[in-house]
Coordinates of C-alpha atoms and ligand atoms in Angstrom, one line a residue:
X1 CA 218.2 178.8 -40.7
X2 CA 221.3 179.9 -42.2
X3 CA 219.7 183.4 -42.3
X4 CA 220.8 184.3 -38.7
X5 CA 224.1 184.9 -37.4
X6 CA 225.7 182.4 -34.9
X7 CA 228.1 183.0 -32.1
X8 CA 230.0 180.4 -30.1
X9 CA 232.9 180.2 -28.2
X10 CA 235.5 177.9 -30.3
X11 CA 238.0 177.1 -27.4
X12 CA 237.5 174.3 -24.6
X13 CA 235.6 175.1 -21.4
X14 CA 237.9 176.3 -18.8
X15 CA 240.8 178.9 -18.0
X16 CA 243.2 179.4 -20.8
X17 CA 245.9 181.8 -22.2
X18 CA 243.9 182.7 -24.7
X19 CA 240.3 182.0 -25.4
X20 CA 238.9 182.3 -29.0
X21 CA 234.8 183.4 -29.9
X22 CA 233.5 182.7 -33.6
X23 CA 230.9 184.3 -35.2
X24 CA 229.4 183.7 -38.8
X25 CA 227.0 184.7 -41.0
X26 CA 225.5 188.0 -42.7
X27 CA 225.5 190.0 -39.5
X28 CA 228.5 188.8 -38.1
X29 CA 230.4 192.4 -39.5
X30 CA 227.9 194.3 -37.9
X31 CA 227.5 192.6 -34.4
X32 CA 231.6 192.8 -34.0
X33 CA 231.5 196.5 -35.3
X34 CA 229.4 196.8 -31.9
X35 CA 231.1 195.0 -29.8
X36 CA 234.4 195.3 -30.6
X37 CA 236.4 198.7 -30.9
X38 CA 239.7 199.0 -32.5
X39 CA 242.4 200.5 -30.8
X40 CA 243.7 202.5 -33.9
X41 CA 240.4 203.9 -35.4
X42 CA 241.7 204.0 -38.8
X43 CA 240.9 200.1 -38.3
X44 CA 237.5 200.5 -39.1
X45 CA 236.3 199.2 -41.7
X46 CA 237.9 196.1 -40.4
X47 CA 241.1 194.7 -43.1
X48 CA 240.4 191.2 -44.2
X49 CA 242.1 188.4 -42.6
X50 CA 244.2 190.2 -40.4
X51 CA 243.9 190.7 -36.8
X52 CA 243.4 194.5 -35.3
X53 CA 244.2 194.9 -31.6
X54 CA 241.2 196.7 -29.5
X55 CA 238.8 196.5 -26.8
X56 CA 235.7 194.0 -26.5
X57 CA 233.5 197.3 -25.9
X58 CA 229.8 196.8 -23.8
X59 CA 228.1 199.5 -26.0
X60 CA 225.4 200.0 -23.0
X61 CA 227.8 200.4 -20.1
X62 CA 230.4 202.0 -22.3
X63 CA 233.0 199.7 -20.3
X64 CA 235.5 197.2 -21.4
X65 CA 235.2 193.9 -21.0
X66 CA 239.0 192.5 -22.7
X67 CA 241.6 193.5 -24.8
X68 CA 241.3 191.6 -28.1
X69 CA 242.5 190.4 -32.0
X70 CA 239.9 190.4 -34.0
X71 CA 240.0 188.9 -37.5
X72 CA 237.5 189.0 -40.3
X73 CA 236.9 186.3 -43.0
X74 CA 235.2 187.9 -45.6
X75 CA 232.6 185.4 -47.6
X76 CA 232.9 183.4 -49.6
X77 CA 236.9 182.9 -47.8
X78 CA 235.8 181.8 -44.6
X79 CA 235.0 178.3 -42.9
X80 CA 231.4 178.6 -43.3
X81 CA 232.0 180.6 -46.6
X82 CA 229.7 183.6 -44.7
X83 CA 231.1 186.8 -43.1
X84 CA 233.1 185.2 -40.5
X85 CA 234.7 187.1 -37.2
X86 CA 237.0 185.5 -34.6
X87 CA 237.5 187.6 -31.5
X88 CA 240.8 186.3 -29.7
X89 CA 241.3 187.2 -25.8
X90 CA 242.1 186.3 -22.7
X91 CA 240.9 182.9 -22.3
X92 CA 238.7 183.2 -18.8
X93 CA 235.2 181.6 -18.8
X94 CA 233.7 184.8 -17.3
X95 CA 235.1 186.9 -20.0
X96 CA 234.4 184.5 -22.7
X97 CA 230.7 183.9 -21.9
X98 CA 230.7 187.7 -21.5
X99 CA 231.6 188.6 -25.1
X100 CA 228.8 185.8 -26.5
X101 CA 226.3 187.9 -24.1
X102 CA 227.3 191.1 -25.8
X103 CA 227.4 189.2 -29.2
X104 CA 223.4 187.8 -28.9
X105 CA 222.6 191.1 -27.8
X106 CA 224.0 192.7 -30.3
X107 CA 222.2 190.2 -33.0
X108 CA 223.6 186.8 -32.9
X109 CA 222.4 183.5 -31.6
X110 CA 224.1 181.1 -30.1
X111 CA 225.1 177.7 -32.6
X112 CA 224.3 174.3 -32.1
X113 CA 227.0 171.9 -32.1
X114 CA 228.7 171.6 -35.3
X115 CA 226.7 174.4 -36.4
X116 CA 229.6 176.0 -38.0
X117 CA 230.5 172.7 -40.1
X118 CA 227.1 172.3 -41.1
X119 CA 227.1 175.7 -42.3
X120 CA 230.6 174.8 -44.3
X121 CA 228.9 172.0 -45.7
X122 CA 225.5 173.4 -46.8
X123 CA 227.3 175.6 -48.9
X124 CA 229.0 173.5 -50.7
X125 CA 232.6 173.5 -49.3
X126 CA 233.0 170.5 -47.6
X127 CA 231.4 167.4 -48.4
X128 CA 230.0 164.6 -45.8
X129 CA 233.3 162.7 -45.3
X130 CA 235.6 165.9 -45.6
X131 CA 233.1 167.3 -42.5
X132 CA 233.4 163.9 -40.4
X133 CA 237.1 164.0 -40.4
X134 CA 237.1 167.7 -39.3
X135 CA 235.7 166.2 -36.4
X136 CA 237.6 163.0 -36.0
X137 CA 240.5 165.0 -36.2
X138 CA 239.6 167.4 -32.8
X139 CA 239.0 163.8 -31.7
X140 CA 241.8 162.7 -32.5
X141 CA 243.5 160.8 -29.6
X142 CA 246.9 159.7 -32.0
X143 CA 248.5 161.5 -34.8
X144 CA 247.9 158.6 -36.8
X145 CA 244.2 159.5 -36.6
X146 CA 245.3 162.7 -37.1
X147 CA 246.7 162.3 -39.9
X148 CA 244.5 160.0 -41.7
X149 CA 241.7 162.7 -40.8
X150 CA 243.7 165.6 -41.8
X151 CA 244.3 164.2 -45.4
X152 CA 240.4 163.2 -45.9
X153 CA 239.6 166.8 -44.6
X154 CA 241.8 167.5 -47.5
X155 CA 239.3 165.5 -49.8
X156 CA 241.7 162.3 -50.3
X157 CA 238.5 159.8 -49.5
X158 CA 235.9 162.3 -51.7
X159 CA 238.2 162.2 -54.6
X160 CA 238.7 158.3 -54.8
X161 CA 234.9 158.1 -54.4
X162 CA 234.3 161.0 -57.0
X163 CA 236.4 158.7 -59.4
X164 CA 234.3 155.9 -58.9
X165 CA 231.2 157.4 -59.3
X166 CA 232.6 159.3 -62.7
X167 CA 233.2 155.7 -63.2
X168 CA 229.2 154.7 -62.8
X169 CA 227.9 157.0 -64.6
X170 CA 229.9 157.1 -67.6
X171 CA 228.9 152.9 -67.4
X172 CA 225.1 153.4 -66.8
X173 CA 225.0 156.2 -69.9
X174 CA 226.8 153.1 -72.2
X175 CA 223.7 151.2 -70.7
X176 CA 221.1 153.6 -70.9
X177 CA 222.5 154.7 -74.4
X178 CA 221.8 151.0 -75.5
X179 CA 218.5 150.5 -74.0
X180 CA 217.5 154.0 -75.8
X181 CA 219.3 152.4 -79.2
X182 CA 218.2 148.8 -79.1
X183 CA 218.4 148.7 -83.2
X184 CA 221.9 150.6 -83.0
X185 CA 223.2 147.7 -81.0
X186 CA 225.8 149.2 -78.9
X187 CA 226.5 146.5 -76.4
X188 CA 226.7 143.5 -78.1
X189 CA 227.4 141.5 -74.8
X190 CA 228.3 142.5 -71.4
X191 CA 231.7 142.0 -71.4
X192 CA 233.0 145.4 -71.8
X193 CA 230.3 146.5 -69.1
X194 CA 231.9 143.5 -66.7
X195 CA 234.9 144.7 -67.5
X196 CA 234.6 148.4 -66.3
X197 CA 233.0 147.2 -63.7
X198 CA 235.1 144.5 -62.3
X199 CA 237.8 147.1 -60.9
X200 CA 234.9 149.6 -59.4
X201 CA 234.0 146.5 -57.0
X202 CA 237.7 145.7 -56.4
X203 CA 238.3 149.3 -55.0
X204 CA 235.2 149.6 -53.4
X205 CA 236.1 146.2 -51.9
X206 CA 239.7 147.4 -50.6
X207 CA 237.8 150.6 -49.2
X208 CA 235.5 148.4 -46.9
X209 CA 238.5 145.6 -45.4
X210 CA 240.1 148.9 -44.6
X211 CA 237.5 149.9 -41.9
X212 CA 239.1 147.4 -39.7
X213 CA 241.7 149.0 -39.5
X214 CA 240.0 152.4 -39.1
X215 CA 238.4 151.5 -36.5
X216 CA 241.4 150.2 -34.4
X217 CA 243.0 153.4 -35.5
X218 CA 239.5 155.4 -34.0
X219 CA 238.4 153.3 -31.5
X220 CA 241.7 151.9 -30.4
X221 CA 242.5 147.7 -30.4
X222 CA 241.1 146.0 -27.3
X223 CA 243.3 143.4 -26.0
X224 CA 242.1 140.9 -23.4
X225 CA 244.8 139.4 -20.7
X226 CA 243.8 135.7 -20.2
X227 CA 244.4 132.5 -18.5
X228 CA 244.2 130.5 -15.5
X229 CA 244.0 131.8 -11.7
X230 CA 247.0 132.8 -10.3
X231 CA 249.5 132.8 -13.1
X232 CA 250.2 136.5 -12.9
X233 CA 247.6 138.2 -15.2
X234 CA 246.7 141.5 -13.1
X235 CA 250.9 141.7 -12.3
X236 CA 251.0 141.9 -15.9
X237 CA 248.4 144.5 -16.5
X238 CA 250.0 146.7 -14.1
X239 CA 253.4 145.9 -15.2
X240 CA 251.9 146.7 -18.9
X241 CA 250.3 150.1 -17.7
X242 CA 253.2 151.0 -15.1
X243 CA 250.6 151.8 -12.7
X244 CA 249.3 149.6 -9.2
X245 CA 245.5 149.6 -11.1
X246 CA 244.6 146.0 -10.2
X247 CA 244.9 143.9 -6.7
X248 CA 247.5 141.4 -6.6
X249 CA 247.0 138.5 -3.9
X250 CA 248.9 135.3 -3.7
X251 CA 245.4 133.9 -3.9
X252 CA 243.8 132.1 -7.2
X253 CA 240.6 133.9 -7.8
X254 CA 241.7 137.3 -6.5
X255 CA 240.0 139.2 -10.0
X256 CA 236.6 138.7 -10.5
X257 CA 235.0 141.5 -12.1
X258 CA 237.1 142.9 -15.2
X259 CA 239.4 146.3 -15.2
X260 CA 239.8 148.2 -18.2
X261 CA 242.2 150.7 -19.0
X262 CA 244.3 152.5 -22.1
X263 CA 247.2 151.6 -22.8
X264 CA 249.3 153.6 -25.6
X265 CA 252.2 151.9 -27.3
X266 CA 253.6 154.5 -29.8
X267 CA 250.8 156.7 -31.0
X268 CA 248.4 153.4 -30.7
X269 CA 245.9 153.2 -28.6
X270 CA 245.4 149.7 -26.7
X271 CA 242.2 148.9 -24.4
X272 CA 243.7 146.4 -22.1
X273 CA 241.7 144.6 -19.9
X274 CA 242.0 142.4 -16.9
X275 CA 239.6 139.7 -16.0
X276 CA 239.1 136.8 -13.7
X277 CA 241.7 133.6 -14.1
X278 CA 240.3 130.0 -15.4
X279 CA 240.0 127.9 -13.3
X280 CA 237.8 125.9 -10.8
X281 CA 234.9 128.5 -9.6
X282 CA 234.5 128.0 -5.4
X283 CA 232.1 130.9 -5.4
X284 CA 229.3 132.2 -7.4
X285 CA 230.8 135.0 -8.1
X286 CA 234.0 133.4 -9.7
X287 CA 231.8 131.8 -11.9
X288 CA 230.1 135.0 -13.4
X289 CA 233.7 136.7 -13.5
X290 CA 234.7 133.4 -15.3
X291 CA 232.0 133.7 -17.6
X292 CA 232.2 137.8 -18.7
X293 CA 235.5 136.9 -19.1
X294 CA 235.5 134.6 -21.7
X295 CA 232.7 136.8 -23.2
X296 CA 235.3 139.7 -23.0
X297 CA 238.1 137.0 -24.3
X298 CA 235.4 136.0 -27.5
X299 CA 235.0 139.5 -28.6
X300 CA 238.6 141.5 -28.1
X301 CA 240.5 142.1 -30.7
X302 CA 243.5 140.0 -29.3
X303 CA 245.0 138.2 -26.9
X304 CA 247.6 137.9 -24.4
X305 CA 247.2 134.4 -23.3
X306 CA 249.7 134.2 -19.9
X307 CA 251.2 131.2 -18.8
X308 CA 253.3 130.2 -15.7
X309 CA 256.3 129.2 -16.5
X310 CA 257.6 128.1 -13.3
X311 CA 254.6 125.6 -13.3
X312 CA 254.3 122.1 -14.9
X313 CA 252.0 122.1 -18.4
X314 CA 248.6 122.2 -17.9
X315 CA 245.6 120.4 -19.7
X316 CA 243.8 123.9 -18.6
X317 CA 246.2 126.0 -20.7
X318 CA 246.1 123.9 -23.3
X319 CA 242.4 124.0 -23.9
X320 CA 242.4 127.5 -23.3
X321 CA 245.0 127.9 -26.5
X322 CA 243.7 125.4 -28.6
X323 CA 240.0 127.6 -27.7
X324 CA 241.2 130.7 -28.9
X325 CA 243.4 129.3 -32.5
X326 CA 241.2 131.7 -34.5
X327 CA 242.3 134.9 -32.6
X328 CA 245.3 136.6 -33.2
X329 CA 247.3 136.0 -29.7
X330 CA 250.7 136.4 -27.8
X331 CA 251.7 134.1 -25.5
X332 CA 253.2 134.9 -22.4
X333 CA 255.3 132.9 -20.6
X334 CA 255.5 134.4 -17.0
X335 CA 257.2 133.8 -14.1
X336 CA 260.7 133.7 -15.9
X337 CA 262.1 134.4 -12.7
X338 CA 262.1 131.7 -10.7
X339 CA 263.2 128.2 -11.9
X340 CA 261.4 127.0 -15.1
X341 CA 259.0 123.9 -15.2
X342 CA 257.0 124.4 -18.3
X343 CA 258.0 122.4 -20.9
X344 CA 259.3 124.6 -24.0
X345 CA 258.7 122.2 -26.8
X346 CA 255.4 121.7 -25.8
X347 CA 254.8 125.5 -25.5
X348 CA 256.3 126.1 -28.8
X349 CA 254.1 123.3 -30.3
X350 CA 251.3 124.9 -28.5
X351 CA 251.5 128.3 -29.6
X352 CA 252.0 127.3 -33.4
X353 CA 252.2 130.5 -35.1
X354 CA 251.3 132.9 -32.0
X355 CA 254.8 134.8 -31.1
X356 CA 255.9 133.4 -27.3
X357 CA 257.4 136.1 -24.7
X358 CA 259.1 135.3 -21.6
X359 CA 258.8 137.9 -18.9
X360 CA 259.1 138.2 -15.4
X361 CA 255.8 140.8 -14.7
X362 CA 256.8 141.1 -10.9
X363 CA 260.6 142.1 -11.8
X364 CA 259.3 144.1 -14.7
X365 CA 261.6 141.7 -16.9
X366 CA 261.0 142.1 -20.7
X367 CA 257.6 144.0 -20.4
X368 CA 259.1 146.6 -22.7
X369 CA 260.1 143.6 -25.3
X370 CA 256.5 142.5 -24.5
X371 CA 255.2 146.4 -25.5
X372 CA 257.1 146.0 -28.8
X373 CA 255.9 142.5 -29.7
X374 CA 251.9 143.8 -28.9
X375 CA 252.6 146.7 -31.5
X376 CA 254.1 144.3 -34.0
X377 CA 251.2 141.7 -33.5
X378 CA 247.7 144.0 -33.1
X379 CA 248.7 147.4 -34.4
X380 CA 246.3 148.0 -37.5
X381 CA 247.4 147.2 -40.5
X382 CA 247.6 149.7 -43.5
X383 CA 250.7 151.8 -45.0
X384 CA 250.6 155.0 -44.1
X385 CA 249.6 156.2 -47.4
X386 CA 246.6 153.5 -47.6
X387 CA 243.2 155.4 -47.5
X388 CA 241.3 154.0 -44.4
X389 CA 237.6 154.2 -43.3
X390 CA 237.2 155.6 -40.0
X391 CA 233.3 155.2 -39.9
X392 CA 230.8 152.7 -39.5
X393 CA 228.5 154.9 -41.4
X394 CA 230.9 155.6 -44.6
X395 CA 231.5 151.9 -44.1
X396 CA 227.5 150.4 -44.4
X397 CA 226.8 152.8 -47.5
X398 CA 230.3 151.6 -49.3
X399 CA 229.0 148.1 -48.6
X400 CA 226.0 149.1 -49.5
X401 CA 227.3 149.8 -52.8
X402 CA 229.2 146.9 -53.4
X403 CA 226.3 144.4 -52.7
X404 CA 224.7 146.4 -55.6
X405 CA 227.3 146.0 -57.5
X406 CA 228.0 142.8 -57.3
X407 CA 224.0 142.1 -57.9
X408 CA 224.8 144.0 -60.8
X409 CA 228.1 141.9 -62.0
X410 CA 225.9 139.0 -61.3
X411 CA 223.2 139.8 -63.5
X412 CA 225.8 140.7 -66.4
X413 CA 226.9 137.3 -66.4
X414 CA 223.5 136.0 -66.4
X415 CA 222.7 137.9 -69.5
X416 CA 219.7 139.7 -67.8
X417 CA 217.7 142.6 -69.1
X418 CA 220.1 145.5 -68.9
X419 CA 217.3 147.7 -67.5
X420 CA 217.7 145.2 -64.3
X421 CA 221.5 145.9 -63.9
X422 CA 221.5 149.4 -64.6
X423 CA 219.2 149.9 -61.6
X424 CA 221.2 148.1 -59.3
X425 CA 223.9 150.9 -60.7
X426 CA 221.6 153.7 -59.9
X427 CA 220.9 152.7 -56.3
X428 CA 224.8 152.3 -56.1
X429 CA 225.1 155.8 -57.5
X430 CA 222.2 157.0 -54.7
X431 CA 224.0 155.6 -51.7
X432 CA 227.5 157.3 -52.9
X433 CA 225.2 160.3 -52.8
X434 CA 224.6 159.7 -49.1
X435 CA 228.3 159.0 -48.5
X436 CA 229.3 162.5 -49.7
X437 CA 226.1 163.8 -48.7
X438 CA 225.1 164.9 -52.0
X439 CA 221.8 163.2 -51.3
X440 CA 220.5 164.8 -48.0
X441 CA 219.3 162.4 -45.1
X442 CA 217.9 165.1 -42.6
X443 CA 218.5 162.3 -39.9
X444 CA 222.2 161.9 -41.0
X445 CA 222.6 165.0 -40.9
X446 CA 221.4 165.5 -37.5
X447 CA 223.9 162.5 -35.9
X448 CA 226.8 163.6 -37.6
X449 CA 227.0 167.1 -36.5
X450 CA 225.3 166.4 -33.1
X451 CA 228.5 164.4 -32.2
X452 CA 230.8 167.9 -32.7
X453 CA 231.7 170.4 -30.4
X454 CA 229.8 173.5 -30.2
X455 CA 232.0 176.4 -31.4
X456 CA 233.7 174.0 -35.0
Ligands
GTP1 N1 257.8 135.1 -8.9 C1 256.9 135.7 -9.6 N2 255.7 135.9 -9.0 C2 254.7 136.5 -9.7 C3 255.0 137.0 -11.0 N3 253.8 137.6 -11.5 C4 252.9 137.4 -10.5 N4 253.4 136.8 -9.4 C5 252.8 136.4 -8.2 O1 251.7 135.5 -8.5 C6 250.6 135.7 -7.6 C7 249.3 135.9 -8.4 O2 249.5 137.1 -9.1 P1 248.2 137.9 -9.8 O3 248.7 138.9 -10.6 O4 247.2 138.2 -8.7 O5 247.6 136.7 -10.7 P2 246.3 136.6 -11.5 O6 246.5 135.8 -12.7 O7 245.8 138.0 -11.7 O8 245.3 135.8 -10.5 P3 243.7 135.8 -10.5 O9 243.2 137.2 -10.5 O10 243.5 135.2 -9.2 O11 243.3 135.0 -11.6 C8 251.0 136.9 -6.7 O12 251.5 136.5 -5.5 C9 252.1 137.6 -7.6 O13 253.0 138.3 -6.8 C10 256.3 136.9 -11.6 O14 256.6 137.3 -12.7 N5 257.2 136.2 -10.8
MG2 MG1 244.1 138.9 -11.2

């Protein structure tokens, strides 16, 4: 596979300024020499790693297609660590698939998606994570994504799992040393071995929390607007969004299915949605909205629970805020504009330790102070310099490894045979192989890059 050449355009589909094609591998020299002519001759060979102006030349017609850069990567300096050649020109569709005709004529085939990655990983220059955040961070919908990505691109995830597994094996050669050199008696008891390993787990440990966090940070945090019919929940979500998404009747029971939509509060991504109001069902179909809703209310990732303050206390919103204790929640008292009924001590009593904002979501009153107390509440949690997990997959393995591990620490204390704890150590050692990659799962392999573009 990595014996032919591969061509792809890099840049999105569409009409652009400029419009970049990619080609790597041990041809890629010779297929550019083909189709692409420099404008000063003395050009030729093509200078590493800067660009010569020229013509994208159709050797058979002897016509030209674009002007051009062109800029050669010479292996092993190249993303792919091949012969790598980027054509830069105008960025039209027609001319763009025109230069990738020339190219596969003149020897290359077209790559797969992620082809290029793969490539850079096969050979050794990026490792599993480092290749998942190259494409988390073409993904990336936030800089703080981006950011996290760019820096585990850079290898700050690899290196911390590197250490670790230095870590292991320097542990399992003390055991294997022992149970080679029974009569030497190297390991009197397992202390020091508890004791190496006790801060292994504890990172591994602070690793895995911090997937909830990457995945709020990848996936964005969903936050479900709740409460009973009529108190002003889809006002709200259009207030929130500063867009007419949902209807808005003076009638309880106007939502019943639920709206979804992004909402992005400084470089955090929010799924807000709307749903049908509690209250008393007078058609079937209130009663399914009622119900998805609370399924939708169960698993968000908080809560706006809205209230009406110009209303009396009500058993209903009670029930519904004693329901939902467990969740992290705001609760908004709406309304604010017209005279208030709702009780405040109550409210506050109510609400124990969930922050209370009043707001008027027809007037547009305090929706921004609303904005700020959402970020405060549900934006994930880390520093900025705290490593986060982005995955699911980097997430299983690292739990993976710290169940073994902590089967291992568990047999320490029990004084087992060592040759039982040192395998649990070896099948931690095998799955931080299939984090980095280092141990090859074809099918891994496959999903990862199938998710990239075609062209990185
Ligand atoms: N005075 C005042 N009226 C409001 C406010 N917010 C909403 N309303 C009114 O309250 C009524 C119900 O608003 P909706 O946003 O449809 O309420 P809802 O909670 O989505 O209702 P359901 O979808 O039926 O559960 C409408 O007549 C709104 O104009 C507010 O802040 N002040
Ligand atoms: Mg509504």
């Amino acid at each position: 596979m990595l014996e032919d050449t591969i061509i792809a355009i890099s840049t999105p589909p569409g009409f652009g300024g400029l419009g970049i094609v990619r080609i790597s591998g041990k041809k890629a020299l010779a297929v550019a020499g083909r189709i692409f002519e420099p404008k000063d001759r003395s050009k030729k060979p093509f200078p590493v790693r800067r660009p010569v102006f020229g013509k994208i030349r159709d050797p058979e017609r002897d016509s030209a297609l674009d002007e051009a850069f062109l800029t050669y990567f010479k292996a092993p300096r190249s993303y792919t660590r091949e012969d790598v050649i980027e054509l830069s020109s105008h960025g039209s569709p027609a001319v763009l698939e025109g230069i990738l005709r020339l190219g596969t004529r003149a020897g290359a085939r077209l790559a797969q998606p992620g082809e290029f990655t793969l490539r850079a990983h096969l050979s050794g220059r990026l490792d599993m994570i480092q290749a998942e955040a190259v494409n988390d961070l073409i993904r990336s919908v936030s800089l703080s994504q981006a950011r996290i990505s760019s820096r585990q691109l850079g290898g700050s995830l690899s290196r911390r799992i590197f250490r670790l597994r230095g870590k292991l094996i320097s542990l399992l050669s003390r055991i294997e040393a022992g149970l080679e050199f029974p009569e030497e008696k190297l390991r009197k008891d397992g202390a020091a071995d508890r004791r190496a390993l006790a801060p292994i787990i504890v990172d591994i440990e602070r690793l895995v929390v911090s997937y909830e966090a990457g995945r709020a940070i990848s996936e964005g945090v969903t936050l479900a607007i709740t409460g009973r019919t009529n108190v002003g929940k889809s006002t709200l979500f259009n207030a929130l969004l500063e867009e007419d998404r949902a209807i808005v009747t003076p009638f309880p029971g106007t939502t019943r299915d639920f709206l979804r939509e992004k909402l992005v509060i400084d470089d955090i991504v929010f799924h807000l949605v709307d749903m049908a109001g509690l209250g008393r069902p007078v058609h079937p179909v209130e009663k399914t909205g009622i119900a998805r809703g609370q399924k939708i209310a169960r698993e968000a990732d908080g809560l706006l629970v809205v209230l009406d303050a110009s209303r009396k206390d009500s058993e209903e919103d009670e029930r519904l805020i004693r329901k939902y204790r467990a969740k992290k929640t705001i609760i908004v008292l709406n309304k604010t504009d017209l005279p208030r009924r709702i009780g405040r001590r109550r409210t506050q009593e109510l609400a124990g330790g969930s922050p209370t904002v009043g707001v008027s979501a027809l007037k547009g009153r305090n929706i921004d102070k609303l904005r700020g107390e959402i970020r405060a509440v549900f934006a994930p949690g880390p520093g900025n310099d705290e490593e986060v997990v982005l995955h699911a997959r980097q997430k299983d393995r690292l739990q993976g490894i710290l169940e073994a591990l902590r089967r291992a620490e568990g047999l320490l204390s029990k004084r087992h045979s060592e040759e039982v704890y040192a395998e649990e150590i070896r099948g931690a050692l095998r799955l931080i192989g299939e984090l980095t990659g280092e141990v090859r799962v074809d099918e891994v392999l496959d999903e990862i890059f199938s998710r990239f573009c075609v062209g990185k």
